[in-house]
Amino acid sequence: MKKRFLIASMIVALTFVGCGATTEENNTDNVSTEVIQDEKDVSADTSATSDTAESEETDNEGVEAVCEPEGKYSATFTEEIEGEEISYEVSYTFNSDGTGVYDGQDTIDFTWDACYIYMNDSKYPFDVNGNYISVSEYEGTQDYYKE
């Protein structure tokens, strides 16, 4: 009895999978027809396309500049030590050649790429968000603002 139920379940499942594949093939045909129509529309107005491409290049230049940090980013932290509030600054200075300097309790040289800061045999992910960077450190993610 269990074998019959199992076989019947498999047949039903295979039927649904087969019907889904046929539907996807039909949708692909519809999409390709839409793409051909879009290509005809685009080729009919080439002057508008070239104007748009030039403005996109200008916009992309600004985006690329924001994606790579350069210069000094810092944050001020406050801690309570023996009942007294102590403030201190921590900073990351990024050089365009992929090197930099961390300045906290110690001054440490580091290297960096588009995703990570490499320092003391560890790597720390970071994101550039306009005028600040977010660095994932031991204590959590910290934001450092461009000076």
C-alpha atoms as an extended CHARMM CRD file, in Angstrom:
* protein
*
       147  EXT
         1         1  MET       CA              0.0000000000        0.0000000000        0.0000000000  PROA      1               0.0000000000
         2         2  LYS       CA              2.8500000000        2.3940000000        0.8420000000  PROA      2               0.0000000000
         3         3  LYS       CA              4.5320000000        1.6370000000       -2.4950000000  PROA      3               0.0000000000
         4         4  ARG       CA              1.3860000000        2.5270000000       -4.4380000000  PROA      4               0.0000000000
         5         5  PHE       CA              1.0200000000        5.7990000000       -2.5410000000  PROA      5               0.0000000000
         6         6  LEU       CA              4.6800000000        6.6560000000       -3.1150000000  PROA      6               0.0000000000
         7         7  ILE       CA              4.4880000000        5.8640000000       -6.8370000000  PROA      7               0.0000000000
         8         8  ALA       CA              1.2560000000        7.8390000000       -7.2390000000  PROA      8               0.0000000000
         9         9  SER       CA              2.8290000000       10.8250000000       -5.4420000000  PROA      9               0.0000000000
        10        10  MET       CA              5.8570000000       10.6970000000       -7.7240000000  PROA      10              0.0000000000
        11        11  ILE       CA              3.6810000000       10.5840000000      -10.8440000000  PROA      11              0.0000000000
        12        12  VAL       CA              1.6910000000       13.6100000000       -9.6780000000  PROA      12              0.0000000000
        13        13  ALA       CA              4.9000000000       15.5160000000       -8.8540000000  PROA      13              0.0000000000
        14        14  LEU       CA              6.4490000000       14.7070000000      -12.2330000000  PROA      14              0.0000000000
        15        15  THR       CA              3.2840000000       15.8130000000      -13.9950000000  PROA      15              0.0000000000
        16        16  PHE       CA              3.4110000000       19.2120000000      -12.2740000000  PROA      16              0.0000000000
        17        17  VAL       CA              7.1120000000       19.6370000000      -13.0820000000  PROA      17              0.0000000000
        18        18  GLY       CA              6.4740000000       18.7880000000      -16.7320000000  PROA      18              0.0000000000
        19        19  CYS       CA              3.6220000000       21.2950000000      -16.9760000000  PROA      19              0.0000000000
        20        20  GLY       CA              5.7730000000       23.9860000000      -15.3820000000  PROA      20              0.0000000000
        21        21  ALA       CA              8.5280000000       23.4630000000      -17.9590000000  PROA      21              0.0000000000
        22        22  THR       CA              6.0620000000       23.8730000000      -20.8250000000  PROA      22              0.0000000000
        23        23  THR       CA              4.7600000000       27.1120000000      -19.3180000000  PROA      23              0.0000000000
        24        24  GLU       CA              8.2960000000       28.4720000000      -18.9080000000  PROA      24              0.0000000000
        25        25  GLU       CA              9.0900000000       27.6900000000      -22.5540000000  PROA      25              0.0000000000
        26        26  ASN       CA              5.9880000000       29.5970000000      -23.6740000000  PROA      26              0.0000000000
        27        27  ASN       CA              6.9590000000       32.5630000000      -21.4830000000  PROA      27              0.0000000000
        28        28  THR       CA             10.4490000000       32.5550000000      -23.0230000000  PROA      28              0.0000000000
        29        29  ASP       CA              8.9200000000       32.8370000000      -26.5070000000  PROA      29              0.0000000000
        30        30  ASN       CA              6.8340000000       35.8220000000      -25.3740000000  PROA      30              0.0000000000
        31        31  VAL       CA              9.8660000000       37.5130000000      -23.8220000000  PROA      31              0.0000000000
        32        32  SER       CA             11.9560000000       37.0800000000      -26.9800000000  PROA      32              0.0000000000
        33        33  THR       CA              9.1610000000       38.6720000000      -29.0370000000  PROA      33              0.0000000000
        34        34  GLU       CA              9.1290000000       41.6370000000      -26.6410000000  PROA      34              0.0000000000
        35        35  VAL       CA             12.9190000000       41.9610000000      -26.8810000000  PROA      35              0.0000000000
        36        36  ILE       CA             12.7810000000       42.0540000000      -30.7000000000  PROA      36              0.0000000000
        37        37  GLN       CA             10.1270000000       44.7890000000      -30.5370000000  PROA      37              0.0000000000
        38        38  ASP       CA             12.2430000000       46.7610000000      -28.0350000000  PROA      38              0.0000000000
        39        39  GLU       CA             15.2730000000       46.4780000000      -30.3320000000  PROA      39              0.0000000000
        40        40  LYS       CA             13.2320000000       47.9340000000      -33.2000000000  PROA      40              0.0000000000
        41        41  ASP       CA             12.1130000000       50.8350000000      -30.9960000000  PROA      41              0.0000000000
        42        42  VAL       CA             15.6790000000       51.5360000000      -29.8710000000  PROA      42              0.0000000000
        43        43  SER       CA             17.1400000000       51.5050000000      -33.3820000000  PROA      43              0.0000000000
        44        44  ALA       CA             14.4550000000       53.9530000000      -34.5440000000  PROA      44              0.0000000000
        45        45  ASP       CA             15.7150000000       56.6660000000      -32.1640000000  PROA      45              0.0000000000
        46        46  THR       CA             19.5230000000       56.5550000000      -32.1140000000  PROA      46              0.0000000000
        47        47  SER       CA             20.0340000000       60.2410000000      -31.3180000000  PROA      47              0.0000000000
        48        48  ALA       CA             18.1910000000       59.9410000000      -28.0010000000  PROA      48              0.0000000000
        49        49  THR       CA             20.2490000000       56.8800000000      -27.1300000000  PROA      49              0.0000000000
        50        50  SER       CA             23.5740000000       58.6450000000      -27.6790000000  PROA      50              0.0000000000
        51        51  ASP       CA             22.4790000000       61.5830000000      -25.5040000000  PROA      51              0.0000000000
        52        52  THR       CA             21.4490000000       59.1790000000      -22.7520000000  PROA      52              0.0000000000
        53        53  ALA       CA             24.7170000000       57.2530000000      -22.9790000000  PROA      53              0.0000000000
        54        54  GLU       CA             26.7370000000       60.4460000000      -22.5400000000  PROA      54              0.0000000000
        55        55  SER       CA             24.7530000000       61.4600000000      -19.4570000000  PROA      55              0.0000000000
        56        56  GLU       CA             25.1130000000       57.9490000000      -17.9910000000  PROA      56              0.0000000000
        57        57  GLU       CA             28.8970000000       58.1250000000      -18.4000000000  PROA      57              0.0000000000
        58        58  THR       CA             28.9380000000       61.3860000000      -16.4730000000  PROA      58              0.0000000000
        59        59  ASP       CA             26.7640000000       59.8930000000      -13.7200000000  PROA      59              0.0000000000
        60        60  ASN       CA             28.9220000000       56.7620000000      -13.4530000000  PROA      60              0.0000000000
        61        61  GLU       CA             32.0640000000       58.8130000000      -12.9350000000  PROA      61              0.0000000000
        62        62  GLY       CA             30.5650000000       60.2700000000       -9.7620000000  PROA      62              0.0000000000
        63        63  VAL       CA             29.5190000000       56.8360000000       -8.5170000000  PROA      63              0.0000000000
        64        64  GLU       CA             32.9760000000       55.3480000000       -9.0180000000  PROA      64              0.0000000000
        65        65  ALA       CA             34.5630000000       58.1630000000       -7.0320000000  PROA      65              0.0000000000
        66        66  VAL       CA             32.2880000000       57.4440000000       -4.0600000000  PROA      66              0.0000000000
        67        67  CYS       CA             32.9850000000       53.6860000000       -4.0850000000  PROA      67              0.0000000000
        68        68  GLU       CA             36.6710000000       53.9620000000       -3.2120000000  PROA      68              0.0000000000
        69        69  PRO       CA             37.6320000000       55.7410000000       -0.0030000000  PROA      69              0.0000000000
        70        70  GLU       CA             40.4220000000       58.2710000000       -0.0780000000  PROA      70              0.0000000000
        71        71  GLY       CA             41.5790000000       60.5030000000        2.7220000000  PROA      71              0.0000000000
        72        72  LYS       CA             40.9230000000       60.4360000000        6.4420000000  PROA      72              0.0000000000
        73        73  TYR       CA             37.7790000000       59.0730000000        8.0970000000  PROA      73              0.0000000000
        74        74  SER       CA             37.4300000000       59.4440000000       11.8600000000  PROA      74              0.0000000000
        75        75  ALA       CA             35.0830000000       58.9540000000       14.7960000000  PROA      75              0.0000000000
        76        76  THR       CA             35.1340000000       60.1180000000       18.4020000000  PROA      76              0.0000000000
        77        77  PHE       CA             34.3010000000       57.5880000000       21.1010000000  PROA      77              0.0000000000
        78        78  THR       CA             33.5080000000       58.1800000000       24.7760000000  PROA      78              0.0000000000
        79        79  GLU       CA             34.0520000000       55.6100000000       27.5120000000  PROA      79              0.0000000000
        80        80  GLU       CA             33.6540000000       55.7400000000       31.2450000000  PROA      80              0.0000000000
        81        81  ILE       CA             36.8130000000       54.7000000000       33.0880000000  PROA      81              0.0000000000
        82        82  GLU       CA             36.8220000000       54.7560000000       36.9020000000  PROA      82              0.0000000000
        83        83  GLY       CA             33.8230000000       57.0930000000       36.9420000000  PROA      83              0.0000000000
        84        84  GLU       CA             35.3720000000       59.5620000000       34.5110000000  PROA      84              0.0000000000
        85        85  GLU       CA             34.2770000000       60.0040000000       30.8920000000  PROA      85              0.0000000000
        86        86  ILE       CA             37.1900000000       59.7720000000       28.4790000000  PROA      86              0.0000000000
        87        87  SER       CA             36.8540000000       60.7880000000       24.7960000000  PROA      87              0.0000000000
        88        88  TYR       CA             39.2620000000       59.6240000000       22.1210000000  PROA      88              0.0000000000
        89        89  GLU       CA             39.4670000000       59.6910000000       18.3370000000  PROA      89              0.0000000000
        90        90  VAL       CA             40.0170000000       56.7220000000       16.0370000000  PROA      90              0.0000000000
        91        91  SER       CA             40.7640000000       57.2400000000       12.3570000000  PROA      91              0.0000000000
        92        92  TYR       CA             41.4770000000       55.4100000000        9.1260000000  PROA      92              0.0000000000
        93        93  THR       CA             43.5070000000       57.1880000000        6.4540000000  PROA      93              0.0000000000
        94        94  PHE       CA             43.1480000000       55.6650000000        2.9670000000  PROA      94              0.0000000000
        95        95  ASN       CA             45.7760000000       56.3170000000        0.2970000000  PROA      95              0.0000000000
        96        96  SER       CA             44.9820000000       55.8970000000       -3.4030000000  PROA      96              0.0000000000
        97        97  ASP       CA             47.6900000000       53.2030000000       -3.7680000000  PROA      97              0.0000000000
        98        98  GLY       CA             45.7930000000       50.7030000000       -1.5650000000  PROA      98              0.0000000000
        99        99  THR       CA             47.6970000000       51.4570000000        1.6560000000  PROA      99              0.0000000000
       100       100  GLY       CA             46.5980000000       53.2960000000        4.7550000000  PROA      100             0.0000000000
       101       101  VAL       CA             47.0950000000       54.0250000000        8.4380000000  PROA      101             0.0000000000
       102       102  TYR       CA             44.8490000000       53.1510000000       11.3920000000  PROA      102             0.0000000000
       103       103  ASP       CA             45.2800000000       55.5680000000       14.2920000000  PROA      103             0.0000000000
       104       104  GLY       CA             43.6910000000       54.4790000000       17.5720000000  PROA      104             0.0000000000
       105       105  GLN       CA             45.5520000000       53.4120000000       20.7010000000  PROA      105             0.0000000000
       106       106  ASP       CA             48.3310000000       52.4130000000       18.3120000000  PROA      106             0.0000000000
       107       107  THR       CA             49.2460000000       53.5120000000       14.8100000000  PROA      107             0.0000000000
       108       108  ILE       CA             49.0420000000       50.5340000000       12.4420000000  PROA      108             0.0000000000
       109       109  ASP       CA             49.7250000000       50.3860000000        8.7070000000  PROA      109             0.0000000000
       110       110  PHE       CA             47.1670000000       48.4910000000        6.6150000000  PROA      110             0.0000000000
       111       111  THR       CA             46.3390000000       47.6380000000        3.0260000000  PROA      111             0.0000000000
       112       112  TRP       CA             42.8890000000       47.7110000000        1.4760000000  PROA      112             0.0000000000
       113       113  ASP       CA             40.9020000000       46.7510000000       -1.6010000000  PROA      113             0.0000000000
       114       114  ALA       CA             37.3090000000       47.4080000000       -2.6590000000  PROA      114             0.0000000000
       115       115  CYS       CA             35.8580000000       45.2440000000        0.1320000000  PROA      115             0.0000000000
       116       116  TYR       CA             38.3350000000       44.7480000000        2.9810000000  PROA      116             0.0000000000
       117       117  ILE       CA             40.9090000000       46.3990000000        5.2030000000  PROA      117             0.0000000000
       118       118  TYR       CA             43.8370000000       44.0090000000        5.8420000000  PROA      118             0.0000000000
       119       119  MET       CA             45.5520000000       44.6790000000        9.1690000000  PROA      119             0.0000000000
       120       120  ASN       CA             47.4790000000       42.4830000000       11.6510000000  PROA      120             0.0000000000
       121       121  ASP       CA             46.7440000000       39.2290000000        9.7690000000  PROA      121             0.0000000000
       122       122  SER       CA             42.9880000000       39.9570000000        9.8540000000  PROA      122             0.0000000000
       123       123  LYS       CA             40.5680000000       41.3870000000        7.3430000000  PROA      123             0.0000000000
       124       124  TYR       CA             37.7410000000       43.7680000000        8.1320000000  PROA      124             0.0000000000
       125       125  PRO       CA             34.8800000000       44.3380000000        5.6710000000  PROA      125             0.0000000000
       126       126  PHE       CA             33.8980000000       47.9390000000        5.0000000000  PROA      126             0.0000000000
       127       127  ASP       CA             31.3490000000       49.8630000000        2.9310000000  PROA      127             0.0000000000
       128       128  VAL       CA             31.6140000000       53.3820000000        1.5590000000  PROA      128             0.0000000000
       129       129  ASN       CA             28.4100000000       55.3540000000        2.1150000000  PROA      129             0.0000000000
       130       130  GLY       CA             28.9350000000       58.8280000000        0.7110000000  PROA      130             0.0000000000
       131       131  ASN       CA             30.8210000000       60.8980000000        3.2730000000  PROA      131             0.0000000000
       132       132  TYR       CA             31.3500000000       58.0360000000        5.7380000000  PROA      132             0.0000000000
       133       133  ILE       CA             32.5380000000       54.4400000000        5.8460000000  PROA      133             0.0000000000
       134       134  SER       CA             31.1610000000       51.5660000000        7.9230000000  PROA      134             0.0000000000
       135       135  VAL       CA             33.8470000000       49.1710000000        9.1690000000  PROA      135             0.0000000000
       136       136  SER       CA             33.0030000000       45.7920000000       10.7280000000  PROA      136             0.0000000000
       137       137  GLU       CA             35.3730000000       45.5240000000       13.6750000000  PROA      137             0.0000000000
       138       138  TYR       CA             35.6700000000       43.2650000000       16.7130000000  PROA      138             0.0000000000
       139       139  GLU       CA             33.1190000000       45.2980000000       18.6880000000  PROA      139             0.0000000000
       140       140  GLY       CA             30.6590000000       45.5240000000       15.7910000000  PROA      140             0.0000000000
       141       141  THR       CA             30.1510000000       47.9020000000       12.9000000000  PROA      141             0.0000000000
       142       142  GLN       CA             31.4460000000       51.4430000000       13.4160000000  PROA      142             0.0000000000
       143       143  ASP       CA             30.8850000000       54.5060000000       11.2290000000  PROA      143             0.0000000000
       144       144  TYR       CA             33.7770000000       56.8670000000       10.4620000000  PROA      144             0.0000000000
       145       145  TYR       CA             33.1330000000       60.2490000000        8.8470000000  PROA      145             0.0000000000
       146       146  LYS       CA             35.3080000000       61.9030000000        6.2030000000  PROA      146             0.0000000000
       147       147  GLU       CA             37.3110000000       64.8850000000        7.4020000000  PROA      147             0.0000000000
